[in-house]
Each structure stands twice: as C-alpha cells, then as structure tokens.
Amino acid sequence: MRDLTYAYGDYRAVDGVSFELGAGELVALVGRNGAGKSTLLECLAGWRRPDGGRVRFLGRRLEEDEARFRAGVLLVPDTPPFYDELTAWEHLAFVARLRRRPPGEWQPEAERLLRRFTLWEQRNGYPYAFSRGMRTKLAVAVALVARPRALLLDEPFGPLDPLSAADLWEELSAYAAGGGAAPGSAAPDGAGPGAAVLLSSHRLPAGVEPARMLVLEQGRLLAQGSPDALRETYALGEADPDAILRAALVAARRAQP
Amino acid sequence: MSEAVLLLLRLRGRQLRAQMVYWGRVLGVFGPEGELASGFQRVYRWYIALFLAGWVVLAWEALLSAAYEAPHLGLPAVLVPLLGHALPLLVLLGQVALAVLALLQSPLQMSAADRAYLAGSPVSRRAWLAVDFARGLLPWLAGSAPAGAALAVLLTGRYAAAWAGTPAALLLVVFAQALAWALGLARLTSARKTGRAALWLLPAAALACGFGLWPGVRRPGEALVRAMVAPPGAGGGAGAALGFLALLAAGALLLLLLVAGAVDARLAAEASAASVEFGDMRALRRLDPGLARRLKRRLALRSARALGRLPGAEGWWALPARVGVGFLRQPGRLLGLLATGAALLAAVGLVVRPEARGAWMAWLLMWLSRPPRSLVDWLEEAAQEPFLRRLVPWSALPLLAGDALLPGLVLAVLGGPVAALLGASAPAAGAVPGAAAAAGGGGLAGALVALLLYWALIALAALTQGVAVLGGEIGGTAARGSADLLFGLLAFGTVLLLGAQAASPLAALLAALAFDGLLAWSWGRPRRAPAEAEGEARAEAEE
C-alpha cells in the first residue's frame, strides 16, 4: 500500500499512509478512536475507493484483477453483518461455497473453529440472536473458513472476554503462520505459505505480542516496527504493547512545533 | 458461474420464504416460529398455498370480466381507442421513468450482509446481478401480467386477446427493466462514468425522440398494442409482435449481463448504502419533516461521494442535464411549465389581436400575482441545500438560456400546432400591421411572430424571476418580493403595452430583448464564489 489517502469531505481520515504486509506476518494497527483505522482497513479490503495512493495485492491492483483481489483479501468489520435467514453453520457453508472450497475440506475446519470459539452448540442458531462477542467470534470463524491470503480484522478483541481473546489470538497466529491455502496444498498464487493478518485495535489484550505494530494518529502513520524495536525507541523497558501507543502519541505531540 | 447462480438463488429463495412467513405471521395466517415446524403447520401451509392459487384464478377472471364490461358500463366510447393510441407513448414514459429511477438510486440494493459477503467476495458479478435482477423483476411480472391481460381485453373487447396481452406485457416489462438496470449499472462501472453526461441525458433524449424526433423509440409500445389488438388468425400479427418483444427483451438482458460484468462493487455498495438511507428518510419525512430535512442535509453531504456524481455545474451540458433530470424527477414541474406555456400562447394571441385589451390586462394581473417559475424555483431550492448548491450553474447566461430554451423546446413540439392555428385564424393584415409587415402576412407569419413573442416572454420570465431569486437568495443583494414586482411590471408591462398599444409584435419583441440585455448586464456583477458558498453551506450543515 503506498500513499493511501481517503477523505470525508474536507477531513482526511487517512493521509498518505504507506506500508507492506508480508505472508506469515501478524501485524497490529493501533490508534485512538477516530485515528482512521477502520477507514484504512476498508480501503485496503476494497470496500472504499481511496482518493489517492495505491493498494496492491500480490503486486496487482483491484482494478487489474478484481476476482483475484476479492478471493485473497477479506475484512471482518467492527460490527459484522449477517443474513437473518441463515444459521451460524449456514453462514460458514455459504462463504465456503462462494469461495469454492470442497465440503471435505471446510467442514472439519469449521467444526474445529466453532468448538474452539464455544459456538458449536449454537451452530444451528441465528446470529441475530447471538451476543456481540459471539457474533464477532462467528465472523472470524467465517473469515478463517474462507482462507484469504490477507485477513483484515477491525477491532476483533473489543467485545471479547479475556479467554476468548486469547483463543482468538492463538487462532490468528496459527493462521498467519500457515493459512491462506488449504492444509497440505501449495498456495494457489505461488506466494509461499502463510497469510498476512492485520488487525486493528485501540487496546491490545494482555499477552498479545504482534510481530509488528503500526501506530496511526489522525490518519497518519506515526511509527511502525516490532514491539521490541518500538519499546527501545521510546525507552519503555518491558512495558506492554499498549504503552507503545501512548508513548508514540506523547512523542508526536512533543515533536510538534 | 452456474454454481454461484444456484447458491445465490438458494439464498434469495430463503429470504423470499422468510419474508412470506413474516407477512403470514403479521396477518395472522401463521403461528409463532415453533409451531411452523410442526406437521400440522406444514399441511396448513399447503392449504394456504392452494387457497391463494384458487383466489388468484378467481381474481384474474373477475379482472378480465371487468375489463370486458367496462365499455358497456358508462366508460366514454372515445376513451378506449384513445388509450390504444396513447399506449406507445405511455410505455415510453414508463421506460424513461424506470431509467431515471435506476440512475438516481442504484438499481442494486444491497443489505449490509450483501456488502460484506457478496461485494467483498470473488463471486461472479454477472451471476450476482442476474439473480438480483430476477428477484427485483418478480413483483413487476406479477403486476404486469394481469394489467396486460386486462388492457388487451379492454382494447379489443375479446377475452381471447388476454392470451397475447399477457406475454406481451411480461416481455415488455423484462425489456424495460433490463434496460433501466443496464443504464443504472453503467454509471457504477467506474468512478469516471458516474457523472458522465451521456448516461444522464439518455432518458431525456429518449423522451425527446418519443415526442417526434425519432418515433422509433415508441416501437416497443406499438408492438405491445399490435400483439394485443391483432385479430385472431390474421397472418401471425400477434406472433410477430411477440417475437419482436422477445428479441428486445433478450437484447436488453444481454446488455445487462455485459454491463454487470464490469460493475465496480465499491461504487455499487456506496450508492446502495446511500440510497437505502435516503429511502429511510422518506418515511421520516412524513413523521417529522423538520428533522428529516436536517438529517437529509447531513446525509447528502456524507453521501456526496456516492450520489454526488450527478452532472456538475461545468460544461455546456450541465444545465440541460440538470433540468432534464429535474423534469423527469418531478413531472409536475413540466406540467406546470406546459400550463404556463399555454397561458403565454394565449397572451400571444391577445397581442396578435390588440382589440382584446381588457383580456390581456387581466392576463397581466394574473401573471404578476403568480409569476411562472421553472428553473429558478429549482435553483432556489438547490441554493438552500448544501449538497445541491454545488450543482447550481454559476454563470447567469446558461441559466437564462436554459430557462427559456428548455420549455421552449418542449412547447415548440407540443404548442407549435396551437401557435400555427392561432396564427392561421388571425387576420392576415390590418389588425396586425407589424406581423403583416414583418412576414408578408398570412397564417405562417402570424405563427412565427407568435412563437418569437413566446420565446421573448419566457426569456423575460426567467430573467425577472432569476434576478429576484439569485439576487436575493445567493448574492444577498436584493429584497426578493420588491424585485419580483419591479422587474415584472417593468418588463412585462412595457412589452405588452408596446405589443398592444403600438400594435406591433416586433416592437414588443425588441423591447423584450432590450430588457434581456439590461438584466443580463446587471447580472454581470461579481458574486460570491461557489467555493465560498459551499464552505458556508458545510458549516451550516455541521451546525
């Protein structure tokens, strides 16, 4: 992604942001409320048309090969929508079929995910009757069954309890390491194993240590790097990743004339 | 693609079934959710389905009987053949209305789940849009089948005509809807095409063709009438008409599929979300108009990216496109304008016959009490709306030209024959010395002078109202009421006095043109820049 810009009228929600995501990377996009995280993710996922800049997936823009882009990039929004007429299991089936995954491949995976996210008992229930946390977990399960090469998640930890958040983190880490292609098969696009996972959050749960962090403020990228490198930059010692966001904001404020 | 079609058909089928069950529950036909799964409820559902099928057959028969009996039940005999003659034009009007709706609101209405699962997936756009088109078509088919059958029976007085009328109406609806969808989706194929003038002008162009420029656009409606009224065993007249309609429908479907493959899902999702929100606003308007207006302003500002790509205020086509769309959106305005045109023609008649001075004085008073407005009215509304204010043509000249030319074009087609009749019935010489001198006498001269005067008068109407509205509302320079009266009295009074007292339509025309020049010159004063006005509008909306 290079020089991405998106404005709501005069207000620039995303202002010249550039970074790259590699296969197997799990990256956290952190920032305060209104920093532009959701807008940035929606631009990346091809839900919004950026005003400027370019998003490339495996070297090609959405306009150049939309089917490939849509097959490879998937966003789980902050408030995941569901069809009122489909049960939790039917949602998984619908998305797997849309992406032409054979039943023998997706069904065991879907069952494992629902059990992991304690949704197996509710698989025949309708998502409109689920709690917000359950809906988020179901949306992540649906996304993982779709097996995109680039998975984007907007505030996935927000409505989750600590145990569910830890489970989700483990699943995402495992997916980043080996996802994006069916288990045991080569990646269809020749990009190597693993998937790029980018999740946004204004607060990372305890124990979550992403490979890289991107700090966004007022649509601009303030800092990026591994948590250790950022701790060193801001002299934070052993502080948790949340402290990095605070330190980056303070540093940015001091740097202003 | 076929796999995707099946999957989507199953999804939409589930949604349709859920909708029917919901309405069944609302109407008390079905019980709560638990009961619906019981064996008894399954049988009961079949019973309801059979009952409805029987009801449909009986209702169909009753409708055809009513259509058959209508001419014998006091319906004026002249109406039926008139309807037959007017039908091709009415069909064209319907087609144009559908096309305009498809342009204004995305024909594809996506739910939030559609946006997440379908727009964000690699599913074939053609498969998706074909299924949604079919779903949107269902209620139209359900409505057009009985309408076509009843119309055929009414026009022919034969029950058997329903057999041809029904498929003809169905094919016509498929053609019209597919064409409208193709047009609506064409603007969603790329951001550059959303405001392309050619797309927005197409419905207006079709309308203009239908009113005389190229009557070929009325052929679908003519084929419908032919299929309905062809006598049985008349050498396959109905068959040929049905074949023609089937060809049209197939062509339009093909075009739709071609366009559907290129639709940008991001544009479609944005347009769909915005039009759904605007749709919700309509309901709110009935409950709380003030709140709806405030919310609409904010929404319009927010949705400018999706829906704000109407033709802007730049380029030669901006005004006709804006007004053309305006006419089609609010046909009442067009009717009002036609009524004004008729009044103007009557006034021209008065000028041509100066002996009726009392009549034209009354007419002048009527004019001053409620001056005719068209474009300026819209522009006044547009100036109140921050979003629309951007579309107001800022140069006075195209505004004036548009206000005079557009109604003039419409009236030249519709009112031309009336003017010719007026001119032909006017005395060739003596009573109208100016006209006679100018054009050598005769009916044609009278008609030409009448039309010239008409144009001058309508240009003046635009000028006076335009000065008042734009001067008062945008420039903030003049009090509107007094400007209306002052310019109205000055311009119309002088022109009509010259026309009647000096008995010279040419003198009246010259006076009108002089006023045009004077007012256009006074309009050349610098006003606030559009950007400044827009900034203020935004601040106002944010408040």
mmCIF file of C-alpha atoms in Angstrom, chain A residues 67-163:
data_model
loop_
_atom_site.group_PDB
_atom_site.id
_atom_site.type_symbol
_atom_site.label_atom_id
_atom_site.label_comp_id
_atom_site.label_asym_id
_atom_site.label_seq_id
_atom_site.Cartn_x
_atom_site.Cartn_y
_atom_site.Cartn_z
ATOM 1 C CA ALA A 67 -11.603 -11.638 -8.756
ATOM 2 C CA ARG A 68 -8.104 -12.424 -7.521
ATOM 3 C CA PHE A 69 -8.149 -9.461 -5.132
ATOM 4 C CA ARG A 70 -11.532 -10.415 -3.675
ATOM 5 C CA ALA A 71 -10.518 -14.042 -3.331
ATOM 6 C CA GLY A 72 -7.367 -13.063 -1.493
ATOM 7 C CA VAL A 73 -8.360 -10.161 0.747
ATOM 8 C CA LEU A 74 -11.100 -10.331 3.363
ATOM 9 C CA LEU A 75 -12.195 -7.896 6.034
ATOM 10 C CA VAL A 76 -14.055 -8.663 9.247
ATOM 11 C CA PRO A 77 -15.658 -5.314 10.113
ATOM 12 C CA ASP A 78 -16.088 -3.881 13.574
ATOM 13 C CA THR A 79 -19.783 -4.787 13.601
ATOM 14 C CA PRO A 80 -20.024 -7.914 11.468
ATOM 15 C CA PRO A 81 -23.261 -8.208 9.471
ATOM 16 C CA PHE A 82 -25.102 -11.500 8.984
ATOM 17 C CA TYR A 83 -28.061 -12.703 6.967
ATOM 18 C CA ASP A 84 -31.092 -13.008 9.217
ATOM 19 C CA GLU A 85 -32.258 -16.046 7.277
ATOM 20 C CA LEU A 86 -29.095 -18.142 7.653
ATOM 21 C CA THR A 87 -27.927 -20.027 10.737
ATOM 22 C CA ALA A 88 -24.352 -19.831 12.015
ATOM 23 C CA TRP A 89 -23.437 -23.051 10.206
ATOM 24 C CA GLU A 90 -25.149 -21.918 7.009
ATOM 25 C CA HIS A 91 -23.032 -18.770 7.028
ATOM 26 C CA LEU A 92 -19.899 -20.869 7.124
ATOM 27 C CA ALA A 93 -21.253 -23.077 4.333
ATOM 28 C CA PHE A 94 -22.289 -20.075 2.232
ATOM 29 C CA VAL A 95 -18.893 -18.410 2.369
ATOM 30 C CA ALA A 96 -17.019 -21.671 1.808
ATOM 31 C CA ARG A 97 -19.138 -22.422 -1.262
ATOM 32 C CA LEU A 98 -18.792 -18.884 -2.583
ATOM 33 C CA ARG A 99 -15.047 -19.483 -2.449
ATOM 34 C CA ARG A 100 -15.414 -22.958 -3.936
ATOM 35 C CA ARG A 101 -13.957 -24.898 -1.068
ATOM 36 C CA PRO A 102 -14.798 -28.620 -1.168
ATOM 37 C CA PRO A 103 -17.014 -29.774 1.752
ATOM 38 C CA GLY A 104 -14.456 -32.359 2.847
ATOM 39 C CA GLU A 105 -12.027 -29.532 3.411
ATOM 40 C CA TRP A 106 -14.044 -26.790 5.031
ATOM 41 C CA GLN A 107 -16.472 -28.785 7.168
ATOM 42 C CA PRO A 108 -13.915 -30.291 9.589
ATOM 43 C CA GLU A 109 -12.205 -26.927 9.791
ATOM 44 C CA ALA A 110 -15.486 -25.133 10.502
ATOM 45 C CA GLU A 111 -16.364 -27.629 13.201
ATOM 46 C CA ARG A 112 -12.963 -27.214 14.848
ATOM 47 C CA LEU A 113 -13.280 -23.440 14.815
ATOM 48 C CA LEU A 114 -16.802 -23.426 16.222
ATOM 49 C CA ARG A 115 -15.738 -25.760 19.011
ATOM 50 C CA ARG A 116 -12.686 -23.607 19.736
ATOM 51 C CA PHE A 117 -14.843 -20.491 19.896
ATOM 52 C CA THR A 118 -17.506 -22.283 22.024
ATOM 53 C CA LEU A 119 -20.130 -21.816 19.309
ATOM 54 C CA TRP A 120 -20.632 -25.446 18.325
ATOM 55 C CA GLU A 121 -23.786 -25.813 20.400
ATOM 56 C CA GLN A 122 -25.234 -22.747 18.733
ATOM 57 C CA ARG A 123 -24.333 -23.748 15.184
ATOM 58 C CA ASN A 124 -27.989 -24.058 14.222
ATOM 59 C CA GLY A 125 -28.913 -20.780 15.880
ATOM 60 C CA TYR A 126 -29.404 -17.499 14.056
ATOM 61 C CA PRO A 127 -26.680 -14.881 14.519
ATOM 62 C CA TYR A 128 -29.235 -12.131 15.171
ATOM 63 C CA ALA A 129 -29.921 -13.861 18.484
ATOM 64 C CA PHE A 130 -26.225 -14.025 19.438
ATOM 65 C CA SER A 131 -24.387 -11.705 21.810
ATOM 66 C CA ARG A 132 -21.921 -9.218 20.314
ATOM 67 C CA GLY A 133 -18.953 -11.332 21.358
ATOM 68 C CA MET A 134 -20.473 -14.459 19.803
ATOM 69 C CA ARG A 135 -21.127 -12.597 16.588
ATOM 70 C CA THR A 136 -17.521 -11.421 16.439
ATOM 71 C CA LYS A 137 -16.249 -14.964 17.007
ATOM 72 C CA LEU A 138 -18.576 -16.309 14.335
ATOM 73 C CA ALA A 139 -17.436 -13.629 11.887
ATOM 74 C CA VAL A 140 -13.793 -14.575 12.495
ATOM 75 C CA ALA A 141 -14.633 -18.260 12.032
ATOM 76 C CA VAL A 142 -16.391 -17.459 8.750
ATOM 77 C CA ALA A 143 -13.362 -15.451 7.624
ATOM 78 C CA LEU A 144 -10.932 -18.232 8.538
ATOM 79 C CA VAL A 145 -13.018 -20.781 6.644
ATOM 80 C CA ALA A 146 -12.796 -18.512 3.585
ATOM 81 C CA ARG A 147 -8.962 -18.810 3.843
ATOM 82 C CA PRO A 148 -7.945 -15.414 2.420
ATOM 83 C CA ARG A 149 -4.262 -14.655 1.848
ATOM 84 C CA ALA A 150 -4.717 -11.313 3.549
ATOM 85 C CA LEU A 151 -7.068 -11.236 6.533
ATOM 86 C CA LEU A 152 -8.024 -7.861 7.955
ATOM 87 C CA LEU A 153 -9.885 -7.573 11.258
ATOM 88 C CA ASP A 154 -11.340 -4.381 12.667
ATOM 89 C CA GLU A 155 -11.325 -4.297 16.471
ATOM 90 C CA PRO A 156 -11.758 -8.055 16.881
ATOM 91 C CA PHE A 157 -10.929 -8.002 20.604
ATOM 92 C CA GLY A 158 -13.380 -5.258 21.551
ATOM 93 C CA PRO A 159 -16.380 -7.358 22.656
ATOM 94 C CA LEU A 160 -14.440 -10.494 23.692
ATOM 95 C CA ASP A 161 -13.801 -11.792 27.197
ATOM 96 C CA PRO A 162 -10.116 -12.415 28.085
ATOM 97 C CA LEU A 163 -10.304 -16.174 27.479
#
